[in-house]
mmCIF file of C-alpha atoms in Angstrom:
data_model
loop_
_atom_site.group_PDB
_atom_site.id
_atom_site.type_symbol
_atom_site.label_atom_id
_atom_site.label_comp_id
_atom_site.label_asym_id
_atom_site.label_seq_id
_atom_site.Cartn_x
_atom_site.Cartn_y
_atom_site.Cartn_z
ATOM 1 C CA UNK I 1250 -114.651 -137.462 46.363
ATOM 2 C CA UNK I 1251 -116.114 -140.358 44.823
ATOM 3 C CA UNK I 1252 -119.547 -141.770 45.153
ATOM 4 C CA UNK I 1253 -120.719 -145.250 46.926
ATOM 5 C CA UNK I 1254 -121.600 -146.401 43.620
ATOM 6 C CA UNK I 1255 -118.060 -145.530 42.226
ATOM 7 C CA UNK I 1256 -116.377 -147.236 44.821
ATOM 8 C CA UNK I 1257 -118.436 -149.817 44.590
ATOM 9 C CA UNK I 1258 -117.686 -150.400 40.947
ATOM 10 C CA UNK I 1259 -114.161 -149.963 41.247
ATOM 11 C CA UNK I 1260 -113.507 -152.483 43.928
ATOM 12 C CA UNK I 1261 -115.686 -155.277 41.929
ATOM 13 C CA UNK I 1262 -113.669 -154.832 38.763
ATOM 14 C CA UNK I 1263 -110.686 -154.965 40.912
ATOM 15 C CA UNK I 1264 -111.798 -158.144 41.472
ATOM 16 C CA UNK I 1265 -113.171 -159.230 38.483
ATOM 17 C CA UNK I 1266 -109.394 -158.449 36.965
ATOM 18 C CA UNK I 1267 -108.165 -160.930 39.637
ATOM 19 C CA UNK I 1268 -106.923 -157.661 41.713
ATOM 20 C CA UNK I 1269 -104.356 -156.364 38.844
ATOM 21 C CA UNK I 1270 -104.415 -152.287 40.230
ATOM 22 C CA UNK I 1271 -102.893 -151.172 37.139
ATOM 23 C CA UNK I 1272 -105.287 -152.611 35.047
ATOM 24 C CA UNK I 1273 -108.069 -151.119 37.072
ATOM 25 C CA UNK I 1274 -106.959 -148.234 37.294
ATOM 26 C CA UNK I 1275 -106.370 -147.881 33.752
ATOM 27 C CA UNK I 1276 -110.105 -149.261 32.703
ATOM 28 C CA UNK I 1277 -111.872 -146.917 35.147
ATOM 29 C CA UNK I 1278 -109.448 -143.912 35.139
ATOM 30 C CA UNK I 1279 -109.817 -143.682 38.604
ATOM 31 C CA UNK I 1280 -108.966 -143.855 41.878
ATOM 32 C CA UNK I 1281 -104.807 -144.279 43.130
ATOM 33 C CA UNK I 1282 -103.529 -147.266 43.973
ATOM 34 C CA UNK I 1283 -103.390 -146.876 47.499
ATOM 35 C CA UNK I 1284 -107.629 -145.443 47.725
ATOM 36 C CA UNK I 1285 -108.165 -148.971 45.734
ATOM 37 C CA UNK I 1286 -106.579 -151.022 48.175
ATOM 38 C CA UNK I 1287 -108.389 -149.564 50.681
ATOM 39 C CA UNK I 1288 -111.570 -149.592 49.153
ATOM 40 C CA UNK I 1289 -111.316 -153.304 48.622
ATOM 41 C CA UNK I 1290 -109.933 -153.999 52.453
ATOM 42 C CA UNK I 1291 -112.533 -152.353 53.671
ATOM 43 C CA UNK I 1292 -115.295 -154.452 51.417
ATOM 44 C CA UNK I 1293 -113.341 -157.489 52.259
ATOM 45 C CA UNK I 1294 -114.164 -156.970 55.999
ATOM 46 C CA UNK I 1295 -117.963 -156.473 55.553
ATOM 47 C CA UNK I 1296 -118.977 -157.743 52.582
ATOM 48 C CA UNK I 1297 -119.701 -153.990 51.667
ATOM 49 C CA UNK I 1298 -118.526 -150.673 51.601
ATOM 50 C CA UNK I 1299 -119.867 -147.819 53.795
ATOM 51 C CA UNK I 1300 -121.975 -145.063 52.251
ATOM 52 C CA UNK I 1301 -120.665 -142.315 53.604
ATOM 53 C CA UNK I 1302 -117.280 -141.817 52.273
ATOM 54 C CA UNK I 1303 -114.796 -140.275 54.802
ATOM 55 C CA UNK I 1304 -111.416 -139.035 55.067
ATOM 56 C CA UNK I 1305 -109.130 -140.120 57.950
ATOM 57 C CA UNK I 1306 -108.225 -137.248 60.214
ATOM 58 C CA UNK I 1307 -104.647 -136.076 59.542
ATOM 59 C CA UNK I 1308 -104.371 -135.612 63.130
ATOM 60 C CA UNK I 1309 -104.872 -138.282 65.758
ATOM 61 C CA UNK I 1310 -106.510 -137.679 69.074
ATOM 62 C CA UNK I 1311 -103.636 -138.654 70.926
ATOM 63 C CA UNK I 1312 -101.428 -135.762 68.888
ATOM 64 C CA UNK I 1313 -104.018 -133.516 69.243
ATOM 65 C CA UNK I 1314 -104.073 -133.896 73.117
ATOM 66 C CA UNK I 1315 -100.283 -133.681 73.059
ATOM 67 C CA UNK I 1316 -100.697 -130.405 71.321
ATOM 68 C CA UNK I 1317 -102.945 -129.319 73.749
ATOM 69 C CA UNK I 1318 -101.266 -130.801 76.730
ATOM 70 C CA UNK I 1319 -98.157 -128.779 75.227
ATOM 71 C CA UNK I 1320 -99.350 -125.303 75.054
ATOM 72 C CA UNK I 1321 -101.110 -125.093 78.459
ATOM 73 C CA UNK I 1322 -97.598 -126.901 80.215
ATOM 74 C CA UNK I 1323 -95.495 -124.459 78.348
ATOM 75 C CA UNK I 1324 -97.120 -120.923 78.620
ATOM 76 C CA UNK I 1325 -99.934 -121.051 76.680
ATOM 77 C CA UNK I 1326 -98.036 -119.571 73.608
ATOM 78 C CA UNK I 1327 -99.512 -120.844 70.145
ATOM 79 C CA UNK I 1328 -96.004 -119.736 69.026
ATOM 80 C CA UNK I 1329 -94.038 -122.063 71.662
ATOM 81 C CA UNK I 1330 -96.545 -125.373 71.000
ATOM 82 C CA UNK I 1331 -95.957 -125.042 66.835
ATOM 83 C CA UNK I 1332 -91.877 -124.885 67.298
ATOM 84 C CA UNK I 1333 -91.676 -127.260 69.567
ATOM 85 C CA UNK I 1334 -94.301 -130.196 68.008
ATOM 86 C CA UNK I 1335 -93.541 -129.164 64.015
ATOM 87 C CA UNK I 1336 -97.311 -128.882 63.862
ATOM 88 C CA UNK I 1337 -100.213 -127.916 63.403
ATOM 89 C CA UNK I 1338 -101.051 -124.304 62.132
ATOM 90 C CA UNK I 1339 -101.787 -121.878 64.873
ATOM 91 C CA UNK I 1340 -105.635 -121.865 63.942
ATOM 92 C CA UNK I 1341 -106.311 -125.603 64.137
ATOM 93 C CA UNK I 1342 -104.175 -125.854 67.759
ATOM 94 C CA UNK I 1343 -106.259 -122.848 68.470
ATOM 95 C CA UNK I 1344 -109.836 -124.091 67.259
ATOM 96 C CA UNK I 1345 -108.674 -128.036 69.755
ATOM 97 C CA UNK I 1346 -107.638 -125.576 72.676
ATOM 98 C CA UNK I 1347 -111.163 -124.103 72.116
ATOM 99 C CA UNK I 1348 -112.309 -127.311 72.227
ATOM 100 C CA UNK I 1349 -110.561 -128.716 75.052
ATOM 101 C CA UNK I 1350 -110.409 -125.991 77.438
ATOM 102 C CA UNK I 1351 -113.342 -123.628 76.627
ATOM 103 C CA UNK I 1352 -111.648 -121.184 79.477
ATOM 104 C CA UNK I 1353 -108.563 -121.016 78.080
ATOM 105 C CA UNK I 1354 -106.788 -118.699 75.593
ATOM 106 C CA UNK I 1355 -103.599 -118.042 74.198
ATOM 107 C CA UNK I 1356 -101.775 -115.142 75.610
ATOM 108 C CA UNK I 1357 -99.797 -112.813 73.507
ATOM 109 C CA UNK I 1358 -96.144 -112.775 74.182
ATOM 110 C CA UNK I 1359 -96.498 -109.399 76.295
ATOM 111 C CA UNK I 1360 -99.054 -110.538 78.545
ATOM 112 C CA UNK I 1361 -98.229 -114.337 79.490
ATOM 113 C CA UNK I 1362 -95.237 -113.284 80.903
ATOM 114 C CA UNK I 1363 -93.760 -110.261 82.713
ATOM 115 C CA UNK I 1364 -90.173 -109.757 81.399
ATOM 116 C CA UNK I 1365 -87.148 -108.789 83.432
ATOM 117 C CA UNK I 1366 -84.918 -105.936 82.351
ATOM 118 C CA UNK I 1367 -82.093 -108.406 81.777
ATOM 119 C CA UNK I 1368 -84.837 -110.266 79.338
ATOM 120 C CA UNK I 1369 -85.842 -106.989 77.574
ATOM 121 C CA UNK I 1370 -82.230 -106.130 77.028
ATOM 122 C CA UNK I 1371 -81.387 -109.481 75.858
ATOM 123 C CA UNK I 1372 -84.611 -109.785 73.778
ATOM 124 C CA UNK I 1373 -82.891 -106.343 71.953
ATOM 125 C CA UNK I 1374 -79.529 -107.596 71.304
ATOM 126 C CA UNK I 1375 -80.902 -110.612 69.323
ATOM 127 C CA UNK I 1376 -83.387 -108.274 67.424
ATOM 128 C CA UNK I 1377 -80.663 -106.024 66.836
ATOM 129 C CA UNK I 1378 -78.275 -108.716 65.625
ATOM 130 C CA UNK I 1379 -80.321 -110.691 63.835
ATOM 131 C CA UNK I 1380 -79.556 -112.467 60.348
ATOM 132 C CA UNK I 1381 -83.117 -113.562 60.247
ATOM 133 C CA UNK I 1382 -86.455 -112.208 60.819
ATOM 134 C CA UNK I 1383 -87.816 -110.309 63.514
ATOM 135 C CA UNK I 1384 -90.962 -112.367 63.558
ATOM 136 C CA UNK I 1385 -88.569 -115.528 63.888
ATOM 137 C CA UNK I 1386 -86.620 -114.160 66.664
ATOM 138 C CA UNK I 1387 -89.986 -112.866 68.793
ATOM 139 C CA UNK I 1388 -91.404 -116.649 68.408
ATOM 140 C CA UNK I 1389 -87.706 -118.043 69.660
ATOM 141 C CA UNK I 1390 -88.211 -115.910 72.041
ATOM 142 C CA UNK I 1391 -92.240 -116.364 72.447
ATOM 143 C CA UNK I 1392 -93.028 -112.715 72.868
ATOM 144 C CA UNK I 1393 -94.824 -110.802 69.830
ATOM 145 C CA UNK I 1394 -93.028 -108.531 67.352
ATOM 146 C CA UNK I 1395 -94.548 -105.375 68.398
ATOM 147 C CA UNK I 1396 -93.139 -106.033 72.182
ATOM 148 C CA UNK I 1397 -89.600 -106.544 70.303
ATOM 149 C CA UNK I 1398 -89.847 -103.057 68.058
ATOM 150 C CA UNK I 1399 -91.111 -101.222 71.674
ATOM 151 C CA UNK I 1400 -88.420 -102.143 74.193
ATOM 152 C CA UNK I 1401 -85.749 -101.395 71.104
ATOM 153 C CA UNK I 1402 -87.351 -97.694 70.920
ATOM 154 C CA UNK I 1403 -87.150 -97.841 75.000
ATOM 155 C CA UNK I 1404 -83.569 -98.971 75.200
ATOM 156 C CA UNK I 1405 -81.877 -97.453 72.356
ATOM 157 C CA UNK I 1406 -80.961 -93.394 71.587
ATOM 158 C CA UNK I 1407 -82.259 -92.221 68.169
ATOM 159 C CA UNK I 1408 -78.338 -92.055 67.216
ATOM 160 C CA UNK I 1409 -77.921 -95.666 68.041
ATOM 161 C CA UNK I 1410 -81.384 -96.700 66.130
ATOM 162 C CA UNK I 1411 -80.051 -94.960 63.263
ATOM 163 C CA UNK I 1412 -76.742 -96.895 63.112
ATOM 164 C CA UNK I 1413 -78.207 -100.242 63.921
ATOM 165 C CA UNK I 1414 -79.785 -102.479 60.980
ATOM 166 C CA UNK I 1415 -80.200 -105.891 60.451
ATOM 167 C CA UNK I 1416 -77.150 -107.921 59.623
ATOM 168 C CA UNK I 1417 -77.264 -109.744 56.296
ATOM 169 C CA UNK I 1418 -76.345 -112.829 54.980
ATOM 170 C CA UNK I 1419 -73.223 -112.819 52.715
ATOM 171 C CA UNK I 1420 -73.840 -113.046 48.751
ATOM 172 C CA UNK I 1421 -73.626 -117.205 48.228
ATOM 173 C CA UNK I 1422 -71.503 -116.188 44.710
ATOM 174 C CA UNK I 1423 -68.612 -113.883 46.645
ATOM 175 C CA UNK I 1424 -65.760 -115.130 48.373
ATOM 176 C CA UNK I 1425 -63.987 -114.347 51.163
ATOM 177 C CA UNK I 1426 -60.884 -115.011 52.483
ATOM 178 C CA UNK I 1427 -60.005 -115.626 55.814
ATOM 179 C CA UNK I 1428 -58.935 -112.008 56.405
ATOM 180 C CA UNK I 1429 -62.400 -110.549 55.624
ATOM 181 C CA UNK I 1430 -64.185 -113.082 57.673
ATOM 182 C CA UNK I 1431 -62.123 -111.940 60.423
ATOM 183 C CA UNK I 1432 -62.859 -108.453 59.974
ATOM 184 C CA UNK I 1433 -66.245 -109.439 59.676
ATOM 185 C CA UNK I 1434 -66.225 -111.268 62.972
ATOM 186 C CA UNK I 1435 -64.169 -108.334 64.367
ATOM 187 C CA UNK I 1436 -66.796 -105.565 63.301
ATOM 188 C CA UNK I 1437 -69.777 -107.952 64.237
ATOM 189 C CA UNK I 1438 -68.495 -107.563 67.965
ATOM 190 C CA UNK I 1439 -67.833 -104.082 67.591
ATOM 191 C CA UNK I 1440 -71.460 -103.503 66.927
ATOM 192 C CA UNK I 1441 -72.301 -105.520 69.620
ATOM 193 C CA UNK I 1442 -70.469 -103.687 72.065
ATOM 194 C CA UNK I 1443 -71.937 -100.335 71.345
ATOM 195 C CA UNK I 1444 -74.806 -102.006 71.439
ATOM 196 C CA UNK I 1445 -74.711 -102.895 75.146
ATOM 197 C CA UNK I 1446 -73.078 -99.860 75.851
ATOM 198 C CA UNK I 1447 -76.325 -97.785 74.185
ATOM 199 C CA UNK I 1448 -78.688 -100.048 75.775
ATOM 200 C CA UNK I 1449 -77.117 -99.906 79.203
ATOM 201 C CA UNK I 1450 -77.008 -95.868 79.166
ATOM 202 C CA UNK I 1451 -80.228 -95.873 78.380
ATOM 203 C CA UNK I 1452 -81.869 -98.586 80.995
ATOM 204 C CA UNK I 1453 -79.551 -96.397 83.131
ATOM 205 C CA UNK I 1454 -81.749 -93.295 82.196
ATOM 206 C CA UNK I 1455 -84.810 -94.877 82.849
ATOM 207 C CA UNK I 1456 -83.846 -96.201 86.299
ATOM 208 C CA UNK I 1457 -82.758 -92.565 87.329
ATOM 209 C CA UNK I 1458 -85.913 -91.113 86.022
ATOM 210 C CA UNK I 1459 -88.223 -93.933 87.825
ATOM 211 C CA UNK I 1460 -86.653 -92.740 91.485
ATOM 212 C CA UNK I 1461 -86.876 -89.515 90.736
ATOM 213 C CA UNK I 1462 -83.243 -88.985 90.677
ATOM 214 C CA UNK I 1463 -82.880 -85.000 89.046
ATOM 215 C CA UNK I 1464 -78.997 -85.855 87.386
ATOM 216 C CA UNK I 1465 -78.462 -81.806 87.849
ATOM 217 C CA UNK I 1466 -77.871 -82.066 91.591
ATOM 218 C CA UNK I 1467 -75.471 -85.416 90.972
ATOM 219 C CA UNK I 1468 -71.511 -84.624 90.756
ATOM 220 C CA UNK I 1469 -69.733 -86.044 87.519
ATOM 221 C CA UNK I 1470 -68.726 -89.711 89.748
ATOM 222 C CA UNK I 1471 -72.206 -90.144 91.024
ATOM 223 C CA UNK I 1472 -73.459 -90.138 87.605
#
């Protein structure tokens, strides 16, 4: 941050080197090219230069309202607002929500929105068969990670958790032939598969054990 006086000095120069940049720049060691432009555009207009030396806002009001505007039409998810706009970080577009809408606040991923079985299934598989992170798939998803990690230990046996673990990405420096991509492709779905099978057998528990079904008194078909 430079001083009025600085400033000051540096634009006058400027112009006493008949507004050479280089040359001022290299006689004062100081500021960039683009600050000294400024600086003199802004004496140009009034003769002077203000005292107060600010920085512009990175953010304009009209992109801050959009923000805004965003994450109370879409949820109220910090998560939802950043992925969709490409910015800001969640505790500036927390700190103009504050601002805006005193009687607002975010809502974590379990609460904004009650999720279907279909959705909690769903939500599983892509944890389950992710190449990624789990904190990436719960903000595709906009729920939290810890609602992710509790509706997989809901849905899935302790056999199938122990079978199931992240897919990773292939080694950039092996190849692979067309024959192990297909096996790759082949076992991919075969995980998959058991995968719905587990989670289905196990949402099918639940159900039975919400109406109070006892699976003792049930014949072989009605289970």
């Amino acid at each position: 941050m430079y001083s009025y006086e600085d400033r000051l000095r540096a634009v006058q120069l400027y112009i006493k080197l008949g507004k050479r940049v280089g040359l001022t720049i290299r006689q004062l060691g100081y500021p960039t090219k683009n600050a000294l432009k400024a600086w003199h555009l802004a004496y140009e207009q009034r003769r002077d230069l203000p005292r107060a030396y600010t920085r512009e806002p990175k953010y304009t009001p009209a992109r801050r309202k959009l923000a805004v505007d965003h994450f109370v039409a879409h949820g109220r998810c910090l998560a939802v607002t950043i992925k969709a706009l490409g910015y800001p970080s969640r505790s500036l577009l927390a700190s103009w929500i504050q601002q805006a809408h005193p009687e607002l606040r975010p809502l974590s991923g379990q609460a904004h929105k009650p999720q279907s079985p279909h959705a909690k299934q769903s939500a599983v598989m892509a944890l389950c068969l992710r190449r990624g992170s789990a904190q990436t798939v719960a903000e595709d998803l906009g729920v939290s990670r810890p609602s992710l990690y509790n509706w997989r230990n809901q849905l899935l046996s302790n056999e199938a958790l122990a079978s199931m673990k992240p897919q990773q990405d292939p080694s950039p420096d092996s190849e692979r032939d067309e024959l192990a991509r297909e096996l790759e492709r082949l076992q991919h779905d075969v995980k998959r598969l058991k995968l719905e099978q587990d989670i289905l057998k196990k949402a099918n528990e639940l159900l039975k054990k919400e109406l109070g079904i006892d699976q003792q008194l049930l014949t072989n078909r009605e289970k």
